[in-house]
PDB file of C-alpha atoms in Angstrom:
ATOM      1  CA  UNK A   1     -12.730  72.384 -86.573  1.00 56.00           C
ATOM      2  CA  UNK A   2     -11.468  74.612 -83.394  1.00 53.00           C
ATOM      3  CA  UNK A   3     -11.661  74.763 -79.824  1.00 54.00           C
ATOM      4  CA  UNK A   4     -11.045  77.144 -77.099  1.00 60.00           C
ATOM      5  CA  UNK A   5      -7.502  76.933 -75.974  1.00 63.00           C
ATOM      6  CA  UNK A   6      -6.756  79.634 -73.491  1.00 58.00           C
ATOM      7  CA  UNK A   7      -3.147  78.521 -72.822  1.00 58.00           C
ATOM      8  CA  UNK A   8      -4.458  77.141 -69.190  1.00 49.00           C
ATOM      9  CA  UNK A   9      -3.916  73.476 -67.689  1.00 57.00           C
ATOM     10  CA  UNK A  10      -7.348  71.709 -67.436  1.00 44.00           C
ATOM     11  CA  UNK A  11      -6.376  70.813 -63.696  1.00 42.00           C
ATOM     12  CA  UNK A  12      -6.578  73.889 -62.330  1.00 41.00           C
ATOM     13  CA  UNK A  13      -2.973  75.657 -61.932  1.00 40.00           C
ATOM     14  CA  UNK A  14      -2.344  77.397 -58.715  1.00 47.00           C
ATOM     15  CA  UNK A  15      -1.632  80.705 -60.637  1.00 61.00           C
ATOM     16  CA  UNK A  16      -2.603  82.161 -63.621  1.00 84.00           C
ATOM     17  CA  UNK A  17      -0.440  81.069 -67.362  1.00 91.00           C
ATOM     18  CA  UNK A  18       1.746  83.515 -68.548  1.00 94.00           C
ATOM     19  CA  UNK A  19       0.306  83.546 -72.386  1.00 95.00           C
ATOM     20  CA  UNK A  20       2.065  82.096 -74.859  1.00 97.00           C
ATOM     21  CA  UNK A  21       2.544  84.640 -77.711  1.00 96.00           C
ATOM     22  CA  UNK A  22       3.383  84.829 -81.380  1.00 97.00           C
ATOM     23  CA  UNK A  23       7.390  85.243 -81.235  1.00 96.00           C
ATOM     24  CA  UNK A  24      10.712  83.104 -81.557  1.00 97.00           C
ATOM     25  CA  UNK A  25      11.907  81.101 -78.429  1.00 96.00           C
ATOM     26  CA  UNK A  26      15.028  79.349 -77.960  1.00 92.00           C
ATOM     27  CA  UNK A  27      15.987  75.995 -75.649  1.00 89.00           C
ATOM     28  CA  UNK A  28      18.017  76.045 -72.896  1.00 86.00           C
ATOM     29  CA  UNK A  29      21.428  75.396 -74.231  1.00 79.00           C
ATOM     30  CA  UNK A  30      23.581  73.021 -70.910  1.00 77.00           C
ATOM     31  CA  UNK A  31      26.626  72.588 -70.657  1.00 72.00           C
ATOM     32  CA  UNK A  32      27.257  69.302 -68.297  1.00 67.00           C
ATOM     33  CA  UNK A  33      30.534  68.913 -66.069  1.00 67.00           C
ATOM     34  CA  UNK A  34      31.708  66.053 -65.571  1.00 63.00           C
ATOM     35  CA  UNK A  35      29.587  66.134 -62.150  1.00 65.00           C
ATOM     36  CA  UNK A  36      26.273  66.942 -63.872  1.00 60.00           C
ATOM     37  CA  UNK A  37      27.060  63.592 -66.237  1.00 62.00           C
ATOM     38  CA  UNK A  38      26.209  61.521 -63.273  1.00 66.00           C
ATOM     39  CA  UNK A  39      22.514  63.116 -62.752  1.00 68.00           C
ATOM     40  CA  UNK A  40      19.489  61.504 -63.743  1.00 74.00           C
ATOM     41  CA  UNK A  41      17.301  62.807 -66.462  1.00 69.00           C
ATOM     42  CA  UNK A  42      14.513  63.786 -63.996  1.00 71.00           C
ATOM     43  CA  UNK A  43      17.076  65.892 -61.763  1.00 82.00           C
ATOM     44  CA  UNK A  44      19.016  67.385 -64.821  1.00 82.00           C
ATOM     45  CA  UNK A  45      15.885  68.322 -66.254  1.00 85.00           C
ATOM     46  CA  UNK A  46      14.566  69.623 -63.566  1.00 90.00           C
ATOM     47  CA  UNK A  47      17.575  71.782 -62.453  1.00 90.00           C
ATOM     48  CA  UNK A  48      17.346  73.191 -66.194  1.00 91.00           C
ATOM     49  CA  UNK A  49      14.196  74.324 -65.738  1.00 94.00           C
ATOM     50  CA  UNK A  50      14.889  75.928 -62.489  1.00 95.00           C
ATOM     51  CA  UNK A  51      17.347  77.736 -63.676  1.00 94.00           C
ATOM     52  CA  UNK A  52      15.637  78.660 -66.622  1.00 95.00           C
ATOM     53  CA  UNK A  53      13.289  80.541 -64.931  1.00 96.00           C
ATOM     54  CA  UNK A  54      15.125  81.653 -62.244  1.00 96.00           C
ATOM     55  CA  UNK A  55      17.074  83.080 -64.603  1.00 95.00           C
ATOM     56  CA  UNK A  56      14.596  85.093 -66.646  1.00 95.00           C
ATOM     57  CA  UNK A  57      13.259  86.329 -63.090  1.00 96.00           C
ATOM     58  CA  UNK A  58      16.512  87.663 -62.053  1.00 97.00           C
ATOM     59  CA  UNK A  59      16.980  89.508 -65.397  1.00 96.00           C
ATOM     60  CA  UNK A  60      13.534  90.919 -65.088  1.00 97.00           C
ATOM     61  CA  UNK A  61      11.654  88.715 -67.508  1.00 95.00           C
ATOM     62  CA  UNK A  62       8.997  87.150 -65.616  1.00 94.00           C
ATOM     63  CA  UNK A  63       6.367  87.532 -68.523  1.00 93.00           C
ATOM     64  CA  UNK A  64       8.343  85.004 -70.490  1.00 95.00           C
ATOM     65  CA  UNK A  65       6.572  81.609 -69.888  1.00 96.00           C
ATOM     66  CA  UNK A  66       9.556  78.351 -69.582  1.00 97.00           C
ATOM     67  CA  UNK A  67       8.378  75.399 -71.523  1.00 97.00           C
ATOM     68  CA  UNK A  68      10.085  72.438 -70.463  1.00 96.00           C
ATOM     69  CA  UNK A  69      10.597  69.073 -71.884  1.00 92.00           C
ATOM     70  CA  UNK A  70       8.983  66.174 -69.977  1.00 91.00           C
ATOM     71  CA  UNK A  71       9.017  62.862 -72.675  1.00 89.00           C
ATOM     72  CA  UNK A  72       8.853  60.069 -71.092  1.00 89.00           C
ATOM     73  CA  UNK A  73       8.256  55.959 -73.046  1.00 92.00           C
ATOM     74  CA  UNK A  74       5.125  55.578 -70.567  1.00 93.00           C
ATOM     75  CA  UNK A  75       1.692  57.828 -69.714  1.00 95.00           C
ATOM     76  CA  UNK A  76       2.736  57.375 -66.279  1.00 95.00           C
ATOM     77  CA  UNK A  77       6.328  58.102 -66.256  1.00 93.00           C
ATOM     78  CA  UNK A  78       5.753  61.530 -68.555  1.00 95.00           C
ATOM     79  CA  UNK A  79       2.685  62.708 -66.349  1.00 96.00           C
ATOM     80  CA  UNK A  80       5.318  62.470 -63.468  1.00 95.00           C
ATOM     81  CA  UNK A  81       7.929  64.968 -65.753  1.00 94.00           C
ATOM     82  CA  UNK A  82       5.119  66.666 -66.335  1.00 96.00           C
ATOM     83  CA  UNK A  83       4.305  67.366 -62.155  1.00 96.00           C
ATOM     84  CA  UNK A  84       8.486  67.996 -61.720  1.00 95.00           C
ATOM     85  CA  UNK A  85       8.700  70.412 -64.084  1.00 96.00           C
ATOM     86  CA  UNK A  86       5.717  72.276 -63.065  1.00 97.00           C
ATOM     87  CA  UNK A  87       7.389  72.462 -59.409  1.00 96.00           C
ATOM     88  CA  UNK A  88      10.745  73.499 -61.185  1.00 96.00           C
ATOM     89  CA  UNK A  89       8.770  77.095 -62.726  1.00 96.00           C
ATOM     90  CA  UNK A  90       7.292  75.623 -66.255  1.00 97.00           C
ATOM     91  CA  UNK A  91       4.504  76.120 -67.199  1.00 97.00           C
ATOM     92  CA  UNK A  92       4.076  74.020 -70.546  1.00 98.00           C
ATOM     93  CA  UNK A  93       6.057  71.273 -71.513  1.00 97.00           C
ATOM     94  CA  UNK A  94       7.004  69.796 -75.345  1.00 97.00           C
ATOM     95  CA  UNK A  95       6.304  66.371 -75.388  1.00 96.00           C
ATOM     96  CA  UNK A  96       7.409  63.799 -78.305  1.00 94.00           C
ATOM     97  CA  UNK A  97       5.857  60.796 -78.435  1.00 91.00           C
ATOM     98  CA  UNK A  98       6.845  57.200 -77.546  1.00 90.00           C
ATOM     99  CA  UNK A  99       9.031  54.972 -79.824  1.00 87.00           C
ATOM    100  CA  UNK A 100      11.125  52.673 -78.184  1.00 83.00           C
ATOM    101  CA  UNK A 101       8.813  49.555 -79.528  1.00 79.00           C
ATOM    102  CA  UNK A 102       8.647  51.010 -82.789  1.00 82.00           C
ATOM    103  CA  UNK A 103       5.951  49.017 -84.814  1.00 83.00           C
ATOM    104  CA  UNK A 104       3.933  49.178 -81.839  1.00 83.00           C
ATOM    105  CA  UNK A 105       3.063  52.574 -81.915  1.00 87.00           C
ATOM    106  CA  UNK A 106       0.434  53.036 -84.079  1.00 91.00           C
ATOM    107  CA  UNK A 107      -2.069  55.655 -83.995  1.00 92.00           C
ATOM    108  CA  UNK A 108      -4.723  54.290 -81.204  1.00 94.00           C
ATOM    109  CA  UNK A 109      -1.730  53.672 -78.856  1.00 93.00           C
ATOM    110  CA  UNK A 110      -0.023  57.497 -79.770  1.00 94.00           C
ATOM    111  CA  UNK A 111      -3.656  58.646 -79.124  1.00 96.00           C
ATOM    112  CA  UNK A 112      -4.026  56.632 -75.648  1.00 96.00           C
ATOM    113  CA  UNK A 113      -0.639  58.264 -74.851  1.00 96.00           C
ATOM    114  CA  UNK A 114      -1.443  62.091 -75.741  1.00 97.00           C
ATOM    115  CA  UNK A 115      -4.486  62.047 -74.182  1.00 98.00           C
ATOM    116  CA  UNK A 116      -3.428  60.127 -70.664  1.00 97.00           C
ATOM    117  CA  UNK A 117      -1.142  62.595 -70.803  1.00 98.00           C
ATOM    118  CA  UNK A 118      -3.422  65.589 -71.409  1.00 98.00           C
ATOM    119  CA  UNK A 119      -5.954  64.228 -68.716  1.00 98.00           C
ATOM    120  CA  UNK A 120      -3.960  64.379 -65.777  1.00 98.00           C
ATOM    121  CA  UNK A 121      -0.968  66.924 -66.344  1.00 98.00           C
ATOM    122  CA  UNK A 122      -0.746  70.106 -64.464  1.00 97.00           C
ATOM    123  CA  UNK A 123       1.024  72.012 -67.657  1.00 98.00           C
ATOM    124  CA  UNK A 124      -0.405  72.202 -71.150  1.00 98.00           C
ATOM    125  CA  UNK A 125       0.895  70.246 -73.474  1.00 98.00           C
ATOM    126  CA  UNK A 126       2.397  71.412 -77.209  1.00 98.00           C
ATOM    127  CA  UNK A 127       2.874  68.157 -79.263  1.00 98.00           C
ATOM    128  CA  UNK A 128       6.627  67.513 -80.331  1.00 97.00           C
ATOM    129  CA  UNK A 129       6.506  66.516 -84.066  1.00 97.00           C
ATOM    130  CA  UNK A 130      10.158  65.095 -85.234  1.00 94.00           C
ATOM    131  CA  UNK A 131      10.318  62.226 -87.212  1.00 93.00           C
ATOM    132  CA  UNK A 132      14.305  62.197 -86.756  1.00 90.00           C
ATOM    133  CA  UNK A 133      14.311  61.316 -82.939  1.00 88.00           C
ATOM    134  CA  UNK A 134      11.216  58.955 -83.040  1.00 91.00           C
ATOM    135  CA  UNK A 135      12.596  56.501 -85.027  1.00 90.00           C
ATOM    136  CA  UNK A 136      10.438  58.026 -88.363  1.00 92.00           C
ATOM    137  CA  UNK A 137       6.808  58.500 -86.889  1.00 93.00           C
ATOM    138  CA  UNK A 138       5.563  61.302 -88.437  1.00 95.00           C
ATOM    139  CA  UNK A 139       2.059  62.450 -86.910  1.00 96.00           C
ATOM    140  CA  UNK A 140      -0.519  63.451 -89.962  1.00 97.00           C
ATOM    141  CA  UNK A 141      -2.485  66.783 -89.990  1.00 98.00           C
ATOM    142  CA  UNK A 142      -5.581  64.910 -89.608  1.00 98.00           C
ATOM    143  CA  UNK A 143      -4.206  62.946 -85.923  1.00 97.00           C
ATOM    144  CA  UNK A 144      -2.997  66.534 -85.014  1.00 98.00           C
ATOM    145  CA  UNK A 145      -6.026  68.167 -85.610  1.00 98.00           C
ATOM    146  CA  UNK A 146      -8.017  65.241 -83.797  1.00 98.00           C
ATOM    147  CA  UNK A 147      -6.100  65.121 -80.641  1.00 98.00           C
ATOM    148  CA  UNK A 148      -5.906  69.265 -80.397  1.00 98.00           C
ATOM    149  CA  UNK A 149      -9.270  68.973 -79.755  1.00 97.00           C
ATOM    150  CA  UNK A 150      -8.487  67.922 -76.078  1.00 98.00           C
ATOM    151  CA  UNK A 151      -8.110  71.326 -73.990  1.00 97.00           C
ATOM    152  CA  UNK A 152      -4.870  70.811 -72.298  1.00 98.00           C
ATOM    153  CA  UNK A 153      -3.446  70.231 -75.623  1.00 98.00           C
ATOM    154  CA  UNK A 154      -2.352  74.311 -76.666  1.00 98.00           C
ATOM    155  CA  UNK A 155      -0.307  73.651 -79.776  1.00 98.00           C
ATOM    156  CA  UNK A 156       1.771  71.614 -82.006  1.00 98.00           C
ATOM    157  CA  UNK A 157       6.150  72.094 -83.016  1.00 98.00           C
ATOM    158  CA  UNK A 158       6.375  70.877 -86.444  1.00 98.00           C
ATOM    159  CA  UNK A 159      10.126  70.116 -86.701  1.00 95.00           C
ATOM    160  CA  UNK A 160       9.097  67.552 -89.317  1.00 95.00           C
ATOM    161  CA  UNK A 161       9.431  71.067 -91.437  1.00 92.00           C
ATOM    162  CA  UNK A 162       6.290  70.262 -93.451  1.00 95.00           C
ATOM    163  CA  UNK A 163       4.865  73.816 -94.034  1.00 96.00           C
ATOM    164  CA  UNK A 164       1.712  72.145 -95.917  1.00 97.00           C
ATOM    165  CA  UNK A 165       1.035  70.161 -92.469  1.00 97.00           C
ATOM    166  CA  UNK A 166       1.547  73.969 -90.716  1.00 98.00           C
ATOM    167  CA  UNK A 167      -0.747  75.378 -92.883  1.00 98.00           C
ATOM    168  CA  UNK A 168      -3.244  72.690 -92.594  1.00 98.00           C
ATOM    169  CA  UNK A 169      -3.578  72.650 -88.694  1.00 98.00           C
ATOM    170  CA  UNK A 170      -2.807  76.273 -87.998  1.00 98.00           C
ATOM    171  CA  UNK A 171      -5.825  76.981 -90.153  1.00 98.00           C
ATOM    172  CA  UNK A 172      -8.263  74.046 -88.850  1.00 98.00           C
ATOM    173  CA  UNK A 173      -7.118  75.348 -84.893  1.00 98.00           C
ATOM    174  CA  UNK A 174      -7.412  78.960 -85.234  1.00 98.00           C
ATOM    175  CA  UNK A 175      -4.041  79.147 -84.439  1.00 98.00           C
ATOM    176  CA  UNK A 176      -2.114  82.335 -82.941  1.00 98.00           C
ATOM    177  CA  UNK A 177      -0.500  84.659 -85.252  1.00 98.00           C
ATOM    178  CA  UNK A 178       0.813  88.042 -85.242  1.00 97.00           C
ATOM    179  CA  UNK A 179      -2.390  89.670 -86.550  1.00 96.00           C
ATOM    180  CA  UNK A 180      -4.682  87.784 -84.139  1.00 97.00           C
ATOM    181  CA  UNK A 181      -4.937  85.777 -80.922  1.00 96.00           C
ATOM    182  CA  UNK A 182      -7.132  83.398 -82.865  1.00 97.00           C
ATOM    183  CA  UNK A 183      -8.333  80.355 -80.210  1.00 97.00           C
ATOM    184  CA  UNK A 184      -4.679  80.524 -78.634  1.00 97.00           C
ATOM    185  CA  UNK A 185      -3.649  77.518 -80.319  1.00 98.00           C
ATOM    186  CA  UNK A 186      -0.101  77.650 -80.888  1.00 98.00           C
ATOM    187  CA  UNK A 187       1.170  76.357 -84.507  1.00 98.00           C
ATOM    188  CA  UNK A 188       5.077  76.618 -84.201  1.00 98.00           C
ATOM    189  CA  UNK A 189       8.267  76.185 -87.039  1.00 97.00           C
ATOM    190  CA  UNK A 190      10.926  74.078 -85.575  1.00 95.00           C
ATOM    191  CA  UNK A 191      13.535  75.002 -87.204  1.00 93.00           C
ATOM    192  CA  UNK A 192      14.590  78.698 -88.144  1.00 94.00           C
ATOM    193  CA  UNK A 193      15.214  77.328 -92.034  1.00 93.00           C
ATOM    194  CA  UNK A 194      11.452  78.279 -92.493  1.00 95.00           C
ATOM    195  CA  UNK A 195      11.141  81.334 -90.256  1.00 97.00           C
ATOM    196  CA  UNK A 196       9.076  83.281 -93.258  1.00 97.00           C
ATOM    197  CA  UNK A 197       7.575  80.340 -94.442  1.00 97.00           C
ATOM    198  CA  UNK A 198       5.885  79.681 -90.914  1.00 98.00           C
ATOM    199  CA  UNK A 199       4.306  83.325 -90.997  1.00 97.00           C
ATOM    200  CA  UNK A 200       2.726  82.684 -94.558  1.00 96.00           C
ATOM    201  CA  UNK A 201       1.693  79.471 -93.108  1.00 97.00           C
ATOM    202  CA  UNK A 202      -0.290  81.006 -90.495  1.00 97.00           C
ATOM    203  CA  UNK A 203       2.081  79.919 -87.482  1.00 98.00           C
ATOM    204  CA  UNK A 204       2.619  81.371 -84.522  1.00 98.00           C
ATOM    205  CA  UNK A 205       6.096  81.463 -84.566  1.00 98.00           C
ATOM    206  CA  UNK A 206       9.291  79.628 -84.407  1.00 97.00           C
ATOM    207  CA  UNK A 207      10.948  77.569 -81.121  1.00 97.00           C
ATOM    208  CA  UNK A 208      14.788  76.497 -82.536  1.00 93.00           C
ATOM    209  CA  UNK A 209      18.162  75.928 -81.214  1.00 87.00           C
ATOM    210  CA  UNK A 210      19.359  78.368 -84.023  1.00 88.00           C
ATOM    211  CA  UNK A 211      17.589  81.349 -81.827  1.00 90.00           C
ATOM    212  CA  UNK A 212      20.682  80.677 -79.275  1.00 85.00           C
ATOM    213  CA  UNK A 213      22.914  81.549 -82.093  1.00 85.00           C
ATOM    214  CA  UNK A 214      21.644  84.062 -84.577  1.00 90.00           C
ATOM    215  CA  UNK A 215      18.559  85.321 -82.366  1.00 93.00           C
ATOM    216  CA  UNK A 216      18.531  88.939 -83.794  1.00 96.00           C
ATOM    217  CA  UNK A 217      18.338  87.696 -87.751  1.00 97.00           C
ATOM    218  CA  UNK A 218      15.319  85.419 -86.513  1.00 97.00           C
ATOM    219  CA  UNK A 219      13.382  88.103 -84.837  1.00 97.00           C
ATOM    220  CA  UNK A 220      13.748  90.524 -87.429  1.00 98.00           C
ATOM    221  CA  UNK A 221      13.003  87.630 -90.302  1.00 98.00           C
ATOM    222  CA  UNK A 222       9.427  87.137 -87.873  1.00 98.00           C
ATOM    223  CA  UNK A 223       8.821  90.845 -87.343  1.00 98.00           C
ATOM    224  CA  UNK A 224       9.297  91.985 -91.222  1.00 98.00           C
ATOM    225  CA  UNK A 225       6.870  89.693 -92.156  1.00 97.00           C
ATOM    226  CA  UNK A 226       4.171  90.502 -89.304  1.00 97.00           C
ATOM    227  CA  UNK A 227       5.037  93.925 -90.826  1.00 97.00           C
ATOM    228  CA  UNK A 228       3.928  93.213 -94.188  1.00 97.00           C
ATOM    229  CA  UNK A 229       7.907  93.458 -95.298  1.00 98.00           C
ATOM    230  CA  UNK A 230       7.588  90.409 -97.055  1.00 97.00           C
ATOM    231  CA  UNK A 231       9.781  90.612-100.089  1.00 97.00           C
ATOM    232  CA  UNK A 232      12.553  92.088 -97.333  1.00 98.00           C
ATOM    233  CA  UNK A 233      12.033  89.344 -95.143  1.00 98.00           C
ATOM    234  CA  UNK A 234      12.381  86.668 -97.936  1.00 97.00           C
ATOM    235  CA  UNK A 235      15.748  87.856 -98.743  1.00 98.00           C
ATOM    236  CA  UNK A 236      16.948  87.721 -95.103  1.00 98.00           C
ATOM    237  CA  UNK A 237      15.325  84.305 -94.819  1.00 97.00           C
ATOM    238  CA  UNK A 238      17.790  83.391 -97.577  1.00 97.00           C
ATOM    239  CA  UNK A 239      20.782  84.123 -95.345  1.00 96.00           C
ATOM    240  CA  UNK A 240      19.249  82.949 -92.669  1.00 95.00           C
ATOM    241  CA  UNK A 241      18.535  79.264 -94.124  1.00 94.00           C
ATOM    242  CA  UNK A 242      21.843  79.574 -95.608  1.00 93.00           C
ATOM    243  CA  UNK A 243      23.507  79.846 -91.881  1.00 88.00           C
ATOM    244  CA  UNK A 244      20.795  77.179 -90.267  1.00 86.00           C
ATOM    245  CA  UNK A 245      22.111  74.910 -92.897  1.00 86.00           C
ATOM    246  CA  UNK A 246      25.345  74.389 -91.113  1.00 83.00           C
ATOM    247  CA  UNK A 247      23.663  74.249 -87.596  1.00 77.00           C
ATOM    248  CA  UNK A 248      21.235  71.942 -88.691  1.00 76.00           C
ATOM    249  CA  UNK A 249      24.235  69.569 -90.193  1.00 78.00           C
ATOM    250  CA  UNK A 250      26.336  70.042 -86.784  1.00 72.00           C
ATOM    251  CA  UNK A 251      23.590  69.108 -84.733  1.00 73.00           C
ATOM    252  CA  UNK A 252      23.082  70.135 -80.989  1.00 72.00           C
ATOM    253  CA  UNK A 253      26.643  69.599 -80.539  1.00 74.00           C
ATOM    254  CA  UNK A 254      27.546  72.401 -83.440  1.00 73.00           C
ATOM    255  CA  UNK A 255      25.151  74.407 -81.955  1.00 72.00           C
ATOM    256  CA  UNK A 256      26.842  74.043 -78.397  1.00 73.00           C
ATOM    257  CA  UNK A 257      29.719  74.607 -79.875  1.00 74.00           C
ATOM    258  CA  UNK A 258      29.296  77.522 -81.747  1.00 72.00           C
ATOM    259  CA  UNK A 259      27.702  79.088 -78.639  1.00 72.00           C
ATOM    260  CA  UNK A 260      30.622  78.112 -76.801  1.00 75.00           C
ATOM    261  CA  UNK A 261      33.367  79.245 -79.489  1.00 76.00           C
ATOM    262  CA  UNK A 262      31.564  82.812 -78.838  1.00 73.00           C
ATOM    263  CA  UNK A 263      31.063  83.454 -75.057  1.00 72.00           C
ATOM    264  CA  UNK A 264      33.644  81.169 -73.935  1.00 65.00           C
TER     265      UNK A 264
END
């Protein structure tokens, strides 16, 4: 069960995608003042993104592609994140799903709500699996797999660390990997805990705040094991889920401040 996903918006973008590839990428750690704590979401976010890719530009990385957040609790108000961010330099966003009226959310209405979104954003969409900040939802292989079939859908984060769940939709989606470009369906680890484990599962590699930290050890935990070093990747892996363990308990405030503790 596969489509073609060529990494491209179904509504036309005004310039070609930069592809996304097989690899490790890492959010956009910000650090508010006390003047940034009185912006909006929409103008925070989109002066992230900005400067995200303004950023990348200046340091001669304009083949890197900026995904940007854009969740929203309405089809409306996310397809609107969606346009924003696009103007800000993204060019895919990672969108969890609704779950402010909990027990409402079942799948039909998480369907309706992926698929508004797909139909009328500008950026392709990769599907934000984490049970922990949606109040426990937990999308199923099978509703994955069913709403990837939409072509402005490009790939799914599974932060809900279920490598079975990887496996089953990187397989069923042709997903990216290091030894092919598949149907450019992205299948991505969300946390770096199961860097290895997301290469045996057929993923396309890993997007974690843990890359802003220990970014080296992830890469070379990905690129042993596209390299067929698999017994020396497991062993690095172990060190490396050993570390995440402490970032993962700390949170994105640990992670802040471990970043901060570092470059000042």
């Amino acid at each position: 069960m596969t489509s073609s996903h060529i990494n491209a918006a179904s509504n036309g973008p005004s310039k070609s995608l930069t592809p996304l590839r097989h690899s490790i990428y890492s959010p956009t750690m910000t650090f508010l003042t006390l003047r940034a704590r009185t912006l909006t979401y929409l103008q925070s976010n989109t002066a992230v993104t900005r400067a995200t890719r303004e950023a990348l530009d200046e340091a001669g990385f304009s083949n890197v592609p900026v995904i940007c957040g854009a969740s929203e609790q309405s089809i409306r108000g996310t397809i609107e994140l969606c346009k924003e961010g696009k103007a800000a330099g993204a060019e895919y966003t990672l969108l969890m799903l609704p779950s402010y009226y909990r027990t409402a959310m079942d799948e039909k209405r998480l369907e309706e709500y992926y698929i508004g979104v797909a139909d009328a954003s500008p950026l392709p969409i990769i599907l934000y699996n984490y049970p922990g900040a949606v109040a426990g939802i937990d999308m199923d292989s099978d509703f994955i797999m069913k709403i990837s079939q939409h072509p402005n859908i490009v790939g799914t984060k599974f932060t809900c660390g279920n490598t079975g769940k990887l496996t089953r939709v990187a397989t069923a989606m042709d997903a990216v990997t290091p030894h092919k470009q598949g149907s450019g369906y992205m299948a991505f680890g969300g946390m770096t805990d199961f860097t290895a484990q997301t290469g045996c599962s057929g993923g396309s590699g890993i997007i974690a705040g843990g890359a802003n930290v220990v970014p080296k050890t992830i890469v070379r935990v990905w690129n042993l094991w596209a390299d067929g070093k698999y017994e020396e990747a497991m062993k690095l892996q172990a060190v490396l889920s050993t570390g995440d363990w402490v970032l993962t308990k700390a949170a994105i405030p640990g992670t802040k401040q471990a970043i901060q503790m570092h470059v000042g």
